[in-house]
Amino acid sequence: NRKIKKKYRTNKAIAAAFERDTNLKTCKAVTGLHVSDHMTGKMESIKCITSACTVNDHCNSLHTNGICKHCYAFRYLNMRPTVRKCYERNSKVLSSDMDVAYMPTFRKGEFVRLESFGDLINRQHIENYLLICFKNPQVNFALFTKRRFILDAFFTAFEAKKPKNLAIVSSAYTLNDDQN
């Protein structure tokens, strides 16, 4: 955490970026990142930031030869081209360098799900999620991923620790396998 915080808190302007409140509308207008806030069913009242499985090489490889053959996200995104386009744009934004000042700010006590239709793409994607967590210490985040190994490699390489407000849920690579 020190290296990441140090990287982004080296001068007053960047430190001020962490303090800037950026509502979801401004975040989308400036960065292109869409935060879903109309979840239904068990996810009602939970916000979500997600990428698209359709443009993620890891997801595509598992879709043809692995657990993701049964993926609801591929089916849903193919039925909803507008949603697909939005989440594909999120993939591009999240896997690129983002301006901390325009990352979204959430209200105290909110819950935000990270990844519901995709998975981690690269190290920049991880860094952007961690920065969003650091910017919002009063918010609970949950990251759902099959790519736990790139998270662990990131934390090791940057001598970083998982933010206290981030829960990581590791998804299985096999279907209905009690041993895995």
PDB file of C-alpha atoms in Angstrom:
ATOM      1  CA  ASN A   1       0.000   0.000   0.000  1.00  0.00           C
ATOM      2  CA  ARG A   2       2.873   2.357   0.754  1.00  0.00           C
ATOM      3  CA  LYS A   3       4.235   2.228  -2.798  1.00  0.00           C
ATOM      4  CA  ILE A   4       0.821   2.771  -4.350  1.00  0.00           C
ATOM      5  CA  LYS A   5      -0.084   5.553  -1.926  1.00  0.00           C
ATOM      6  CA  LYS A   6       3.358   7.103  -2.338  1.00  0.00           C
ATOM      7  CA  LYS A   7       2.987   7.028  -6.125  1.00  0.00           C
ATOM      8  CA  TYR A   8      -0.270   8.931  -5.921  1.00  0.00           C
ATOM      9  CA  ARG A   9       0.404  11.182  -2.926  1.00  0.00           C
ATOM     10  CA  THR A  10       3.755  12.645  -3.912  1.00  0.00           C
ATOM     11  CA  ASN A  11       2.468  16.168  -4.390  1.00  0.00           C
ATOM     12  CA  LYS A  12      -0.384  18.323  -3.165  1.00  0.00           C
ATOM     13  CA  ALA A  13      -2.336  18.197  -6.429  1.00  0.00           C
ATOM     14  CA  ILE A  14      -2.446  14.406  -6.443  1.00  0.00           C
ATOM     15  CA  ALA A  15      -3.265  14.281  -2.726  1.00  0.00           C
ATOM     16  CA  ALA A  16      -6.138  16.667  -3.436  1.00  0.00           C
ATOM     17  CA  ALA A  17      -7.361  14.264  -6.144  1.00  0.00           C
ATOM     18  CA  PHE A  18      -8.002  11.682  -3.438  1.00  0.00           C
ATOM     19  CA  GLU A  19     -10.068  14.230  -1.533  1.00  0.00           C
ATOM     20  CA  ARG A  20     -12.152  15.268  -4.546  1.00  0.00           C
ATOM     21  CA  ASP A  21     -15.742  14.062  -4.511  1.00  0.00           C
ATOM     22  CA  THR A  22     -16.668  12.816  -7.966  1.00  0.00           C
ATOM     23  CA  ASN A  23     -20.278  11.803  -8.478  1.00  0.00           C
ATOM     24  CA  LEU A  24     -21.134   8.946 -10.833  1.00  0.00           C
ATOM     25  CA  LYS A  25     -22.354  11.269 -13.601  1.00  0.00           C
ATOM     26  CA  THR A  26     -19.113  13.287 -13.606  1.00  0.00           C
ATOM     27  CA  CYS A  27     -17.040  10.117 -13.429  1.00  0.00           C
ATOM     28  CA  LYS A  28     -18.755   8.760 -16.547  1.00  0.00           C
ATOM     29  CA  ALA A  29     -18.559  12.076 -18.410  1.00  0.00           C
ATOM     30  CA  VAL A  30     -14.820  12.498 -17.797  1.00  0.00           C
ATOM     31  CA  THR A  31     -13.463   8.940 -17.755  1.00  0.00           C
ATOM     32  CA  GLY A  32     -16.150   6.959 -19.585  1.00  0.00           C
ATOM     33  CA  LEU A  33     -16.509   4.578 -16.612  1.00  0.00           C
ATOM     34  CA  HIS A  34     -20.102   3.523 -15.990  1.00  0.00           C
ATOM     35  CA  VAL A  35     -21.124   2.518 -12.473  1.00  0.00           C
ATOM     36  CA  SER A  36     -24.323   0.439 -12.467  1.00  0.00           C
ATOM     37  CA  ASP A  37     -26.714   1.591  -9.796  1.00  0.00           C
ATOM     38  CA  HIS A  38     -29.906  -0.154 -10.899  1.00  0.00           C
ATOM     39  CA  MET A  39     -29.204  -3.685  -9.760  1.00  0.00           C
ATOM     40  CA  THR A  40     -32.214  -5.920  -9.100  1.00  0.00           C
ATOM     41  CA  GLY A  41     -33.084  -8.941  -6.996  1.00  0.00           C
ATOM     42  CA  LYS A  42     -30.536  -9.876  -4.344  1.00  0.00           C
ATOM     43  CA  MET A  43     -28.214  -7.117  -5.610  1.00  0.00           C
ATOM     44  CA  GLU A  44     -30.771  -4.314  -5.195  1.00  0.00           C
ATOM     45  CA  SER A  45     -29.236  -1.138  -3.715  1.00  0.00           C
ATOM     46  CA  ILE A  46     -25.688  -2.383  -4.432  1.00  0.00           C
ATOM     47  CA  LYS A  47     -23.654  -0.485  -6.999  1.00  0.00           C
ATOM     48  CA  CYS A  48     -21.436  -2.337  -9.450  1.00  0.00           C
ATOM     49  CA  ILE A  49     -18.358  -1.556 -11.511  1.00  0.00           C
ATOM     50  CA  THR A  50     -17.733  -4.242 -14.084  1.00  0.00           C
ATOM     51  CA  SER A  51     -15.891  -5.021 -17.268  1.00  0.00           C
ATOM     52  CA  ALA A  52     -17.106  -7.306 -20.061  1.00  0.00           C
ATOM     53  CA  CYS A  53     -16.170 -10.954 -20.448  1.00  0.00           C
ATOM     54  CA  THR A  54     -16.613 -10.582 -24.212  1.00  0.00           C
ATOM     55  CA  VAL A  55     -13.357  -8.591 -24.601  1.00  0.00           C
ATOM     56  CA  ASN A  56     -11.305 -10.336 -21.909  1.00  0.00           C
ATOM     57  CA  ASP A  57      -8.830 -12.896 -23.302  1.00  0.00           C
ATOM     58  CA  HIS A  58      -8.869 -14.905 -20.060  1.00  0.00           C
ATOM     59  CA  CYS A  59     -12.682 -15.127 -20.056  1.00  0.00           C
ATOM     60  CA  ASN A  60     -12.758 -16.026 -23.752  1.00  0.00           C
ATOM     61  CA  SER A  61     -10.278 -18.868 -23.260  1.00  0.00           C
ATOM     62  CA  LEU A  62     -12.370 -20.285 -20.398  1.00  0.00           C
ATOM     63  CA  HIS A  63     -15.561 -19.792 -22.407  1.00  0.00           C
ATOM     64  CA  THR A  64     -14.365 -22.222 -25.065  1.00  0.00           C
ATOM     65  CA  ASN A  65     -12.447 -24.706 -22.896  1.00  0.00           C
ATOM     66  CA  GLY A  66     -13.507 -24.285 -19.298  1.00  0.00           C
ATOM     67  CA  ILE A  67     -16.014 -23.366 -16.648  1.00  0.00           C
ATOM     68  CA  CYS A  68     -17.190 -20.301 -18.555  1.00  0.00           C
ATOM     69  CA  LYS A  69     -18.958 -22.487 -21.144  1.00  0.00           C
ATOM     70  CA  HIS A  70     -21.874 -22.105 -18.723  1.00  0.00           C
ATOM     71  CA  CYS A  71     -21.420 -18.357 -18.200  1.00  0.00           C
ATOM     72  CA  TYR A  72     -24.619 -16.311 -17.871  1.00  0.00           C
ATOM     73  CA  ALA A  73     -22.705 -13.103 -18.661  1.00  0.00           C
ATOM     74  CA  PHE A  74     -21.845 -14.153 -22.240  1.00  0.00           C
ATOM     75  CA  ARG A  75     -25.475 -15.021 -22.928  1.00  0.00           C
ATOM     76  CA  TYR A  76     -26.820 -11.853 -21.295  1.00  0.00           C
ATOM     77  CA  LEU A  77     -24.381  -9.513 -23.032  1.00  0.00           C
ATOM     78  CA  ASN A  78     -25.206 -11.064 -26.407  1.00  0.00           C
ATOM     79  CA  MET A  79     -28.916 -10.457 -25.755  1.00  0.00           C
ATOM     80  CA  ARG A  80     -28.327  -6.850 -24.576  1.00  0.00           C
ATOM     81  CA  PRO A  81     -26.024  -5.093 -27.078  1.00  0.00           C
ATOM     82  CA  THR A  82     -26.334  -1.704 -25.336  1.00  0.00           C
ATOM     83  CA  VAL A  83     -25.203  -3.166 -22.014  1.00  0.00           C
ATOM     84  CA  ARG A  84     -22.435  -5.079 -23.802  1.00  0.00           C
ATOM     85  CA  LYS A  85     -21.132  -1.886 -25.411  1.00  0.00           C
ATOM     86  CA  CYS A  86     -21.178  -0.084 -22.049  1.00  0.00           C
ATOM     87  CA  TYR A  87     -19.261  -2.848 -20.230  1.00  0.00           C
ATOM     88  CA  GLU A  88     -16.790  -3.206 -23.102  1.00  0.00           C
ATOM     89  CA  ARG A  89     -16.089   0.541 -22.756  1.00  0.00           C
ATOM     90  CA  ASN A  90     -15.580  -0.065 -19.007  1.00  0.00           C
ATOM     91  CA  SER A  91     -13.032  -2.782 -19.879  1.00  0.00           C
ATOM     92  CA  LYS A  92     -11.046  -0.277 -21.907  1.00  0.00           C
ATOM     93  CA  VAL A  93     -11.228   2.396 -19.188  1.00  0.00           C
ATOM     94  CA  LEU A  94     -10.386   0.053 -16.293  1.00  0.00           C
ATOM     95  CA  SER A  95      -7.414  -1.541 -18.068  1.00  0.00           C
ATOM     96  CA  SER A  96      -5.897   1.896 -18.792  1.00  0.00           C
ATOM     97  CA  ASP A  97      -4.419   4.568 -16.536  1.00  0.00           C
ATOM     98  CA  MET A  98      -7.245   6.541 -14.876  1.00  0.00           C
ATOM     99  CA  ASP A  99      -7.129   9.978 -13.275  1.00  0.00           C
ATOM    100  CA  VAL A 100      -7.655   9.458  -9.542  1.00  0.00           C
ATOM    101  CA  ALA A 101      -9.472  12.797  -9.287  1.00  0.00           C
ATOM    102  CA  TYR A 102     -12.285  11.491 -11.491  1.00  0.00           C
ATOM    103  CA  MET A 103     -12.632   8.031 -10.013  1.00  0.00           C
ATOM    104  CA  PRO A 104     -16.088   7.646  -8.452  1.00  0.00           C
ATOM    105  CA  THR A 105     -16.841   8.693  -4.891  1.00  0.00           C
ATOM    106  CA  PHE A 106     -19.483   6.724  -3.004  1.00  0.00           C
ATOM    107  CA  ARG A 107     -21.472   7.549   0.112  1.00  0.00           C
ATOM    108  CA  LYS A 108     -20.440   6.247   3.495  1.00  0.00           C
ATOM    109  CA  GLY A 109     -21.727   2.737   4.176  1.00  0.00           C
ATOM    110  CA  GLU A 110     -22.489   1.842   0.556  1.00  0.00           C
ATOM    111  CA  PHE A 111     -21.650  -1.566  -0.880  1.00  0.00           C
ATOM    112  CA  VAL A 112     -20.005  -1.807  -4.296  1.00  0.00           C
ATOM    113  CA  ARG A 113     -19.471  -4.992  -6.265  1.00  0.00           C
ATOM    114  CA  LEU A 114     -16.438  -5.133  -8.526  1.00  0.00           C
ATOM    115  CA  GLU A 115     -16.866  -7.476 -11.503  1.00  0.00           C
ATOM    116  CA  SER A 116     -20.148  -9.157 -12.254  1.00  0.00           C
ATOM    117  CA  PHE A 117     -19.832  -9.611 -16.043  1.00  0.00           C
ATOM    118  CA  GLY A 118     -16.079  -9.941 -16.491  1.00  0.00           C
ATOM    119  CA  ASP A 119     -12.814 -10.463 -14.668  1.00  0.00           C
ATOM    120  CA  LEU A 120      -9.511  -8.734 -14.090  1.00  0.00           C
ATOM    121  CA  ILE A 121      -7.751  -7.862 -17.329  1.00  0.00           C
ATOM    122  CA  ASN A 122      -4.296  -6.640 -16.301  1.00  0.00           C
ATOM    123  CA  ARG A 123      -2.284  -4.992 -13.521  1.00  0.00           C
ATOM    124  CA  GLN A 124      -3.627  -1.542 -14.368  1.00  0.00           C
ATOM    125  CA  HIS A 125      -7.156  -2.867 -13.857  1.00  0.00           C
ATOM    126  CA  ILE A 126      -6.146  -4.086 -10.385  1.00  0.00           C
ATOM    127  CA  GLU A 127      -4.458  -0.784  -9.569  1.00  0.00           C
ATOM    128  CA  ASN A 128      -7.540   1.198 -10.610  1.00  0.00           C
ATOM    129  CA  TYR A 129      -9.770  -0.917  -8.350  1.00  0.00           C
ATOM    130  CA  LEU A 130      -7.354  -0.505  -5.431  1.00  0.00           C
ATOM    131  CA  LEU A 131      -7.258   3.261  -5.964  1.00  0.00           C
ATOM    132  CA  ILE A 132     -11.063   3.379  -5.963  1.00  0.00           C
ATOM    133  CA  CYS A 133     -10.980   1.470  -2.659  1.00  0.00           C
ATOM    134  CA  PHE A 134      -8.356   3.857  -1.212  1.00  0.00           C
ATOM    135  CA  LYS A 135     -10.378   6.861  -2.362  1.00  0.00           C
ATOM    136  CA  ASN A 136     -13.483   5.471  -0.620  1.00  0.00           C
ATOM    137  CA  PRO A 137     -12.367   4.064   2.762  1.00  0.00           C
ATOM    138  CA  GLN A 138     -15.920   4.464   4.101  1.00  0.00           C
ATOM    139  CA  VAL A 139     -17.329   2.021   1.490  1.00  0.00           C
ATOM    140  CA  ASN A 140     -17.378  -1.804   1.417  1.00  0.00           C
ATOM    141  CA  PHE A 141     -16.129  -3.350  -1.839  1.00  0.00           C
ATOM    142  CA  ALA A 142     -16.297  -6.968  -2.979  1.00  0.00           C
ATOM    143  CA  LEU A 143     -14.203  -8.162  -5.919  1.00  0.00           C
ATOM    144  CA  PHE A 144     -15.305 -11.400  -7.593  1.00  0.00           C
ATOM    145  CA  THR A 145     -12.518 -13.013  -9.632  1.00  0.00           C
ATOM    146  CA  LYS A 146     -11.112 -16.256 -10.981  1.00  0.00           C
ATOM    147  CA  ARG A 147      -7.747 -14.535 -11.377  1.00  0.00           C
ATOM    148  CA  ARG A 148      -6.610 -14.586  -7.757  1.00  0.00           C
ATOM    149  CA  PHE A 149      -3.073 -15.435  -8.888  1.00  0.00           C
ATOM    150  CA  ILE A 150      -2.576 -12.074 -10.653  1.00  0.00           C
ATOM    151  CA  LEU A 151      -3.879 -10.306  -7.548  1.00  0.00           C
ATOM    152  CA  ASP A 152      -1.387 -12.174  -5.371  1.00  0.00           C
ATOM    153  CA  ALA A 153       1.413 -11.395  -7.852  1.00  0.00           C
ATOM    154  CA  PHE A 154       0.419  -7.716  -7.817  1.00  0.00           C
ATOM    155  CA  PHE A 155       0.455  -7.529  -4.007  1.00  0.00           C
ATOM    156  CA  THR A 156       3.852  -9.265  -3.914  1.00  0.00           C
ATOM    157  CA  ALA A 157       5.431  -7.168  -6.691  1.00  0.00           C
ATOM    158  CA  PHE A 158       4.338  -3.863  -5.168  1.00  0.00           C
ATOM    159  CA  GLU A 159       4.684  -4.929  -1.534  1.00  0.00           C
ATOM    160  CA  ALA A 160       1.067  -3.910  -1.125  1.00  0.00           C
ATOM    161  CA  LYS A 161      -1.622  -5.172   1.211  1.00  0.00           C
ATOM    162  CA  LYS A 162      -5.267  -5.677   0.414  1.00  0.00           C
ATOM    163  CA  PRO A 163      -7.284  -2.618   1.465  1.00  0.00           C
ATOM    164  CA  LYS A 164      -9.327  -3.246   4.609  1.00  0.00           C
ATOM    165  CA  ASN A 165     -12.532  -2.240   2.819  1.00  0.00           C
ATOM    166  CA  LEU A 166     -12.062  -4.841   0.043  1.00  0.00           C
ATOM    167  CA  ALA A 167     -13.319  -8.426   0.242  1.00  0.00           C
ATOM    168  CA  ILE A 168     -12.007 -10.776  -2.442  1.00  0.00           C
ATOM    169  CA  VAL A 169     -14.188 -13.677  -3.549  1.00  0.00           C
ATOM    170  CA  SER A 170     -12.262 -16.310  -5.507  1.00  0.00           C
ATOM    171  CA  SER A 171     -14.453 -18.108  -8.019  1.00  0.00           C
ATOM    172  CA  ALA A 172     -13.901 -21.760  -8.867  1.00  0.00           C
ATOM    173  CA  TYR A 173     -12.456 -23.019 -12.145  1.00  0.00           C
ATOM    174  CA  THR A 174     -14.637 -26.130 -12.083  1.00  0.00           C
ATOM    175  CA  LEU A 175     -18.373 -26.712 -11.917  1.00  0.00           C
ATOM    176  CA  ASN A 176     -19.879 -28.668  -8.990  1.00  0.00           C
ATOM    177  CA  ASP A 177     -16.528 -30.006  -7.801  1.00  0.00           C
ATOM    178  CA  ASP A 178     -16.489 -30.336  -4.009  1.00  0.00           C
ATOM    179  CA  GLN A 179     -12.752 -31.138  -4.039  1.00  0.00           C
ATOM    180  CA  ASN A 180     -11.731 -27.859  -5.701  1.00  0.00           C
TER     181      ASN A 180
END
